[in-house]
Tab-separated table of C-alpha atoms in Angstrom:
chain	number	residue	atom	x	y	z
A	1	UNK	CA	71.259	-47.718	-3.268
A	2	UNK	CA	67.820	-46.978	-1.769
A	3	UNK	CA	66.265	-49.386	-4.277
A	4	UNK	CA	68.758	-52.147	-3.441
A	5	UNK	CA	68.147	-51.653	0.292
A	6	UNK	CA	64.356	-51.899	-0.183
A	7	UNK	CA	64.562	-54.983	-2.408
A	8	UNK	CA	66.990	-56.747	-0.056
A	9	UNK	CA	65.079	-55.742	3.064
A	10	UNK	CA	68.106	-54.067	4.679
A	11	UNK	CA	69.226	-50.562	5.512
A	12	UNK	CA	71.006	-48.287	3.084
A	13	UNK	CA	74.063	-48.417	5.383
A	14	UNK	CA	74.150	-52.214	5.036
A	15	UNK	CA	74.180	-51.867	1.244
A	16	UNK	CA	77.012	-49.353	1.535
A	17	UNK	CA	78.974	-51.741	3.757
A	18	UNK	CA	78.544	-54.559	1.261
A	19	UNK	CA	79.555	-52.626	-1.866
A	20	UNK	CA	82.567	-51.199	-0.026
A	21	UNK	CA	83.494	-54.629	1.353
A	22	UNK	CA	83.378	-53.488	4.968
A	23	UNK	CA	83.132	-55.801	7.950
A	24	UNK	CA	80.095	-56.099	10.205
A	25	UNK	CA	77.676	-57.717	7.747
A	26	UNK	CA	76.695	-61.379	8.131
A	27	UNK	CA	77.467	-63.646	5.194
A	28	UNK	CA	73.781	-64.478	4.457
A	29	UNK	CA	72.916	-60.767	4.374
A	30	UNK	CA	75.975	-60.019	2.235
A	31	UNK	CA	74.924	-62.710	-0.269
A	32	UNK	CA	71.331	-61.398	-0.388
A	33	UNK	CA	72.472	-57.843	-1.082
A	34	UNK	CA	74.867	-59.028	-3.800
A	35	UNK	CA	72.108	-61.059	-5.438
A	36	UNK	CA	69.850	-57.976	-5.512
A	37	UNK	CA	72.701	-55.901	-6.927
A	38	UNK	CA	73.216	-58.482	-9.688
A	39	UNK	CA	69.518	-58.721	-10.560
A	40	UNK	CA	68.813	-54.985	-10.402
A	41	UNK	CA	71.902	-53.973	-12.365
A	42	UNK	CA	72.999	-51.504	-9.682
A	43	UNK	CA	76.491	-50.076	-10.243
A	44	UNK	CA	78.486	-47.996	-7.799
A	45	UNK	CA	79.180	-44.517	-9.231
A	46	UNK	CA	82.896	-44.286	-8.516
A	47	UNK	CA	83.205	-40.734	-9.791
A	48	UNK	CA	80.435	-39.541	-7.489
A	49	UNK	CA	81.900	-41.393	-4.527
A	50	UNK	CA	85.336	-39.895	-5.201
A	51	UNK	CA	83.891	-36.381	-5.365
A	52	UNK	CA	81.986	-36.904	-2.125
A	53	UNK	CA	84.666	-38.650	-0.073
A	54	UNK	CA	87.895	-37.517	-1.714
A	55	UNK	CA	88.849	-41.217	-1.938
A	56	UNK	CA	88.871	-43.705	-4.809
A	57	UNK	CA	89.055	-46.817	-2.627
A	58	UNK	CA	92.146	-47.995	-4.510
A	59	UNK	CA	95.656	-48.639	-3.162
A	60	UNK	CA	98.522	-49.155	-5.603
A	61	UNK	CA	101.081	-51.961	-5.210
A	62	UNK	CA	104.256	-51.586	-7.277
A	63	UNK	CA	106.665	-54.548	-7.365
A	64	UNK	CA	109.835	-55.241	-9.379
A	65	UNK	CA	108.541	-58.320	-11.235
A	66	UNK	CA	105.038	-59.765	-11.135
A	67	UNK	CA	106.151	-63.192	-12.384
A	68	UNK	CA	108.413	-63.962	-9.408
A	69	UNK	CA	106.851	-66.296	-6.828
A	70	UNK	CA	107.674	-64.048	-3.880
A	71	UNK	CA	106.000	-60.962	-5.348
A	72	UNK	CA	102.965	-62.975	-6.414
A	73	UNK	CA	102.635	-64.194	-2.831
A	74	UNK	CA	103.085	-60.671	-1.473
A	75	UNK	CA	100.438	-59.283	-3.838
A	76	UNK	CA	97.922	-61.940	-2.768
A	77	UNK	CA	98.431	-61.057	0.905
A	78	UNK	CA	98.136	-57.309	0.287
A	79	UNK	CA	94.961	-57.770	-1.784
A	80	UNK	CA	93.424	-59.924	0.937
A	81	UNK	CA	94.191	-57.506	3.753
A	82	UNK	CA	93.171	-54.420	1.756
A	83	UNK	CA	89.834	-56.056	0.890
A	84	UNK	CA	89.107	-56.604	4.586
A	85	UNK	CA	89.548	-52.859	5.036
A	86	UNK	CA	87.342	-51.939	2.065
A	87	UNK	CA	90.052	-51.192	-0.527
A	88	UNK	CA	90.904	-52.557	-3.948
A	89	UNK	CA	94.518	-53.004	-5.092
A	90	UNK	CA	95.997	-51.998	-8.473
A	91	UNK	CA	99.296	-53.752	-9.292
A	92	UNK	CA	102.122	-52.305	-11.348
A	93	UNK	CA	105.531	-53.683	-12.372
A	94	UNK	CA	108.605	-51.452	-12.031
A	95	UNK	CA	111.258	-53.695	-13.595
A	96	UNK	CA	113.475	-53.055	-10.534
A	97	UNK	CA	114.579	-49.814	-12.215
A	98	UNK	CA	114.611	-46.241	-10.963
A	99	UNK	CA	112.538	-45.078	-13.940
A	100	UNK	CA	109.873	-47.683	-13.228
A	101	UNK	CA	109.751	-46.864	-9.530
A	102	UNK	CA	109.472	-43.120	-10.151
A	103	UNK	CA	106.787	-43.788	-12.770
A	104	UNK	CA	104.797	-45.906	-10.289
A	105	UNK	CA	104.706	-42.956	-7.898
A	106	UNK	CA	103.704	-40.569	-10.687
A	107	UNK	CA	100.913	-42.912	-11.756
A	108	UNK	CA	99.601	-43.144	-8.218
A	109	UNK	CA	99.090	-39.382	-8.394
A	110	UNK	CA	97.664	-39.390	-11.913
A	111	UNK	CA	95.181	-42.172	-11.166
A	112	UNK	CA	94.306	-40.661	-7.777
A	113	UNK	CA	95.161	-43.744	-5.732
A	114	UNK	CA	94.447	-43.368	-2.037
A	115	UNK	CA	97.928	-44.720	-1.277
A	116	UNK	CA	100.853	-46.674	-2.702
A	117	UNK	CA	102.882	-49.620	-1.416
A	118	UNK	CA	106.179	-49.626	-3.321
A	119	UNK	CA	108.737	-52.434	-3.233
A	120	UNK	CA	111.742	-50.281	-4.110
A	121	UNK	CA	115.025	-51.700	-5.409
A	122	UNK	CA	116.874	-48.705	-6.842
A	123	UNK	CA	114.993	-45.642	-5.648
A	124	UNK	CA	116.829	-43.289	-3.282
A	125	UNK	CA	114.499	-40.502	-2.046
A	126	UNK	CA	117.507	-38.295	-1.283
A	127	UNK	CA	118.537	-38.333	-4.941
A	128	UNK	CA	115.165	-38.332	-6.668
A	129	UNK	CA	112.214	-36.027	-6.125
A	130	UNK	CA	109.605	-38.756	-5.878
A	131	UNK	CA	106.502	-37.370	-4.165
A	132	UNK	CA	104.820	-34.167	-3.077
A	133	UNK	CA	103.253	-35.966	-0.129
A	134	UNK	CA	99.713	-35.913	-1.498
A	135	UNK	CA	99.597	-39.713	-1.855
A	136	UNK	CA	100.597	-41.768	1.210
A	137	UNK	CA	103.504	-44.086	0.342
A	138	UNK	CA	104.773	-47.107	2.261
A	139	UNK	CA	108.121	-48.501	1.154
A	140	UNK	CA	109.138	-52.149	1.105
A	141	UNK	CA	112.742	-53.161	0.478
A	142	UNK	CA	116.222	-52.475	1.764
A	143	UNK	CA	116.896	-48.887	0.758
A	144	UNK	CA	117.652	-46.335	3.464
A	145	UNK	CA	114.534	-44.185	3.316
A	146	UNK	CA	115.412	-42.186	6.409
A	147	UNK	CA	112.459	-40.283	7.827
A	148	UNK	CA	110.897	-39.658	4.417
A	149	UNK	CA	108.542	-42.667	4.236
A	150	UNK	CA	106.941	-45.379	6.304
A	151	UNK	CA	109.021	-48.516	5.764
A	152	UNK	CA	108.321	-52.237	6.237
A	153	UNK	CA	111.554	-54.209	5.924
A	154	UNK	CA	112.488	-57.859	5.564
A	155	UNK	CA	114.694	-59.432	8.253
A	156	UNK	CA	117.438	-59.839	5.664
A	157	UNK	CA	120.563	-59.727	7.781
A	158	UNK	CA	119.045	-61.405	10.833
A	159	UNK	CA	117.389	-64.121	8.756
A	160	UNK	CA	120.489	-65.036	6.767
A	161	UNK	CA	122.593	-65.086	9.927
A	162	UNK	CA	120.125	-67.560	11.418
A	163	UNK	CA	120.141	-69.642	8.205
A	164	UNK	CA	123.950	-69.859	8.256
A	165	UNK	CA	123.949	-70.773	11.952
A	166	UNK	CA	121.372	-73.470	11.150
A	167	UNK	CA	123.838	-75.083	8.716
A	168	UNK	CA	126.748	-74.761	11.160
A	169	UNK	CA	124.686	-76.420	13.872
A	170	UNK	CA	124.141	-79.344	11.493
A	171	UNK	CA	127.856	-79.853	10.963
A	172	UNK	CA	128.544	-77.741	7.865
A	173	UNK	CA	131.942	-76.028	7.808
A	174	UNK	CA	132.413	-75.099	4.128
A	175	UNK	CA	129.304	-73.019	3.452
A	176	UNK	CA	128.834	-71.311	0.090
A	177	UNK	CA	126.787	-68.165	-0.361
A	178	UNK	CA	124.954	-67.922	-3.706
A	179	UNK	CA	123.561	-64.475	-4.443
A	180	UNK	CA	123.351	-61.450	-6.691
A	181	UNK	CA	126.375	-59.264	-7.352
A	182	UNK	CA	125.423	-56.111	-5.400
A	183	UNK	CA	127.477	-56.837	-2.285
A	184	UNK	CA	127.937	-53.236	-1.160
A	185	UNK	CA	125.540	-50.467	-0.221
A	186	UNK	CA	122.013	-50.776	1.137
A	187	UNK	CA	120.206	-53.557	-0.698
A	188	UNK	CA	118.840	-57.053	-0.150
A	189	UNK	CA	121.920	-58.934	-1.377
A	190	UNK	CA	124.360	-56.871	0.677
A	191	UNK	CA	122.238	-57.246	3.814
A	192	UNK	CA	121.931	-60.997	3.414
A	193	UNK	CA	125.638	-61.333	2.716
A	194	UNK	CA	126.402	-59.436	5.933
A	195	UNK	CA	124.261	-61.889	7.869
A	196	UNK	CA	126.094	-64.844	6.306
A	197	UNK	CA	129.519	-63.337	7.022
A	198	UNK	CA	128.552	-62.417	10.597
A	199	UNK	CA	127.475	-65.975	11.381
A	200	UNK	CA	130.747	-67.400	10.060
A	201	UNK	CA	132.783	-64.899	12.078
A	202	UNK	CA	130.814	-65.566	15.258
A	203	UNK	CA	131.489	-69.300	14.947
A	204	UNK	CA	135.167	-68.892	14.012
A	205	UNK	CA	134.831	-70.149	10.429
A	206	UNK	CA	136.840	-68.782	7.525
A	207	UNK	CA	134.992	-66.688	4.942
A	208	UNK	CA	136.644	-68.307	1.915
A	209	UNK	CA	136.237	-65.981	-1.116
A	210	UNK	CA	135.922	-69.062	-3.316
A	211	UNK	CA	132.664	-69.939	-1.572
A	212	UNK	CA	131.044	-66.650	-2.596
A	213	UNK	CA	129.280	-67.167	-5.945
A	214	UNK	CA	127.493	-64.168	-7.452
A	215	UNK	CA	125.448	-63.470	-10.560
A	216	UNK	CA	123.865	-60.327	-12.084
A	217	UNK	CA	120.480	-62.073	-11.875
A	218	UNK	CA	118.895	-64.193	-9.153
A	219	UNK	CA	117.079	-66.956	-10.989
A	220	UNK	CA	116.709	-70.722	-11.077
A	221	UNK	CA	119.469	-70.870	-13.681
A	222	UNK	CA	121.850	-68.683	-11.666
A	223	UNK	CA	121.533	-71.117	-8.741
A	224	UNK	CA	122.220	-74.085	-10.985
A	225	UNK	CA	125.163	-72.358	-12.634
A	226	UNK	CA	126.635	-71.450	-9.236
A	227	UNK	CA	126.936	-75.148	-8.339
A	228	UNK	CA	128.511	-75.900	-11.714
A	229	UNK	CA	131.083	-73.166	-11.070
A	230	UNK	CA	131.940	-74.464	-7.611
A	231	UNK	CA	132.276	-78.048	-8.787
A	232	UNK	CA	134.195	-77.032	-11.916
A	233	UNK	CA	136.685	-75.063	-9.835
A	234	UNK	CA	137.197	-78.015	-7.489
A	235	UNK	CA	136.008	-76.040	-4.457
A	236	UNK	CA	134.853	-78.246	-1.598
A	237	UNK	CA	131.573	-77.249	0.082
A	238	UNK	CA	129.115	-78.984	2.383
A	239	UNK	CA	126.458	-76.284	2.735
A	240	UNK	CA	124.806	-73.553	0.649
A	241	UNK	CA	122.965	-70.438	1.767
A	242	UNK	CA	121.000	-69.167	-1.231
A	243	UNK	CA	119.811	-65.571	-1.360
A	244	UNK	CA	116.238	-66.620	-2.270
A	245	UNK	CA	114.203	-69.802	-2.463
A	246	UNK	CA	114.163	-69.485	-6.256
A	247	UNK	CA	117.974	-69.491	-6.359
A	248	UNK	CA	118.005	-72.382	-3.858
A	249	UNK	CA	115.796	-74.435	-6.197
A	250	UNK	CA	118.389	-73.912	-8.918
A	251	UNK	CA	121.118	-74.962	-6.470
A	252	UNK	CA	119.309	-78.257	-5.808
A	253	UNK	CA	119.057	-78.839	-9.554
A	254	UNK	CA	122.792	-78.115	-9.948
A	255	UNK	CA	123.659	-80.590	-7.204
A	256	UNK	CA	121.526	-83.237	-8.899
A	257	UNK	CA	123.294	-82.542	-12.213
A	258	UNK	CA	126.564	-83.611	-10.563
A	259	UNK	CA	125.116	-86.513	-8.579
A	260	UNK	CA	125.634	-84.694	-5.284
A	261	UNK	CA	123.072	-85.673	-2.669
A	262	UNK	CA	121.175	-83.173	-0.557
A	263	UNK	CA	121.254	-83.241	2.408
A	264	UNK	CA	123.655	-86.212	2.653
A	265	UNK	CA	126.583	-84.408	1.015
A	266	UNK	CA	125.464	-80.773	0.848
A	267	UNK	CA	122.805	-79.035	2.930
A	268	UNK	CA	120.854	-76.126	1.380
A	269	UNK	CA	118.899	-73.200	2.866
A	270	UNK	CA	116.837	-70.628	0.956
A	271	UNK	CA	115.043	-67.419	1.902
A	272	UNK	CA	111.371	-66.342	1.468
A	273	UNK	CA	109.393	-69.555	2.119
A	274	UNK	CA	107.565	-69.417	-1.193
A	275	UNK	CA	104.805	-72.081	-1.427
A	276	UNK	CA	106.701	-74.286	-3.902
A	277	UNK	CA	109.578	-74.840	-1.469
A	278	UNK	CA	107.828	-77.456	0.657
A	279	UNK	CA	106.968	-79.556	-2.423
A	280	UNK	CA	110.500	-79.933	-3.770
A	281	UNK	CA	112.447	-83.193	-3.453
A	282	UNK	CA	114.114	-82.673	-1.077
A	283	UNK	CA	111.795	-80.087	0.438
A	284	UNK	CA	113.642	-76.828	1.054
A	285	UNK	CA	114.694	-75.436	4.412
A	286	UNK	CA	114.108	-71.698	4.325
A	287	UNK	CA	114.042	-68.409	6.168
A	288	UNK	CA	110.334	-67.670	6.529
A	289	UNK	CA	109.473	-63.998	7.075
A	290	UNK	CA	105.934	-63.423	8.261
A	291	UNK	CA	104.489	-62.336	4.909
A	292	UNK	CA	101.007	-61.898	6.309
A	293	UNK	CA	102.365	-59.571	8.965
A	294	UNK	CA	104.244	-57.543	6.339
A	295	UNK	CA	101.188	-57.141	4.116
A	296	UNK	CA	98.952	-56.220	7.025
A	297	UNK	CA	101.481	-53.696	8.350
A	298	UNK	CA	101.968	-52.068	4.933
A	299	UNK	CA	98.203	-51.669	4.360
A	300	UNK	CA	97.704	-50.429	7.906
A	301	UNK	CA	100.425	-47.801	7.559
A	302	UNK	CA	98.937	-46.530	4.278
A	303	UNK	CA	95.523	-46.131	5.883
A	304	UNK	CA	96.976	-44.496	9.000
A	305	UNK	CA	98.878	-42.043	6.779
A	306	UNK	CA	95.606	-41.169	4.997
A	307	UNK	CA	94.060	-40.314	8.351
A	308	UNK	CA	97.085	-38.402	9.660
A	309	UNK	CA	99.461	-37.175	6.926
A	310	UNK	CA	101.615	-35.312	9.457
A	311	UNK	CA	102.511	-38.189	11.772
A	312	UNK	CA	106.220	-39.189	11.958
A	313	UNK	CA	107.381	-41.912	9.585
A	314	UNK	CA	107.631	-45.396	11.104
A	315	UNK	CA	109.891	-48.348	10.287
A	316	UNK	CA	109.213	-51.999	11.112
A	317	UNK	CA	111.157	-55.226	10.488
A	318	UNK	CA	109.150	-58.403	9.939
A	319	UNK	CA	109.492	-61.340	12.330
A	320	UNK	CA	110.745	-64.640	10.886
A	321	UNK	CA	111.279	-68.348	11.536
A	322	UNK	CA	113.619	-70.968	10.143
A	323	UNK	CA	111.471	-73.702	8.583
A	324	UNK	CA	113.641	-76.827	8.735
A	325	UNK	CA	112.840	-79.314	5.956
A	326	UNK	CA	114.560	-82.186	4.184
A	327	UNK	CA	117.327	-80.187	2.501
A	328	UNK	CA	119.154	-79.764	5.825
A	329	UNK	CA	118.104	-82.892	7.713
């Protein structure tokens, strides 16, 4: 590091700030230091740094499925915010299973991560011994984590209520809800279904059981199949609230299969505001949680927990907007 500092004409602290991706270094200086690093062959000794600081500079991110658009978007935001704070991110897939989620926590200990952000689907800390507290953990998802972990939650119920009200305000009276099949307990589907049902009740509309279409999976095909089931059963509907944007894309495809126009005959709302949604034809109206806020909050809470392991656990719910596009106009 002394050699790099001398060759680049900067201080040793500046070199340290560059290799650890810290703020406070101008871009020309950062480029000059990196060029010297490349030419000189300097490599950071991670083992020595870990021994000295007790930190590896790595935060784990465990998500159910890496090939889903939402989780890819979340990972990109977490990586970006962690980098601004001088951390790298290691990503792991849990398969939305308890075993995978428990294994992600175990691996964060084994690999000596400085912290872990875990998007939990099945894990219940009251039923599973998941951590000894040595690695700071921030939970994402809809489980009830009590006071055991810091928690950053989606506005699932509030967002879906607003999405349903959006359709009602545009004249829809027979609104279908297309979702997964876990309609009880503490989970994303149940929370979003509660928001849908609450909006109907508040506006005096009947919650027709025939308008509730569920599937064990939440995919493009499950959205398409849901429309086929509604049409095949002869159930009239003029609006659809889909549990995710991915499912909503399948719903639009299903409507097209039957020659049903959106939004002229059926209006459709999704949830997540994944990037693809604004490029569909019609472009998709969606509940848009502030993903940047969620990523920043999760990284911040991990780092704060590193500094103060004894502080009380905190819970935050992300803000959101309804992005009105062509599918409801």
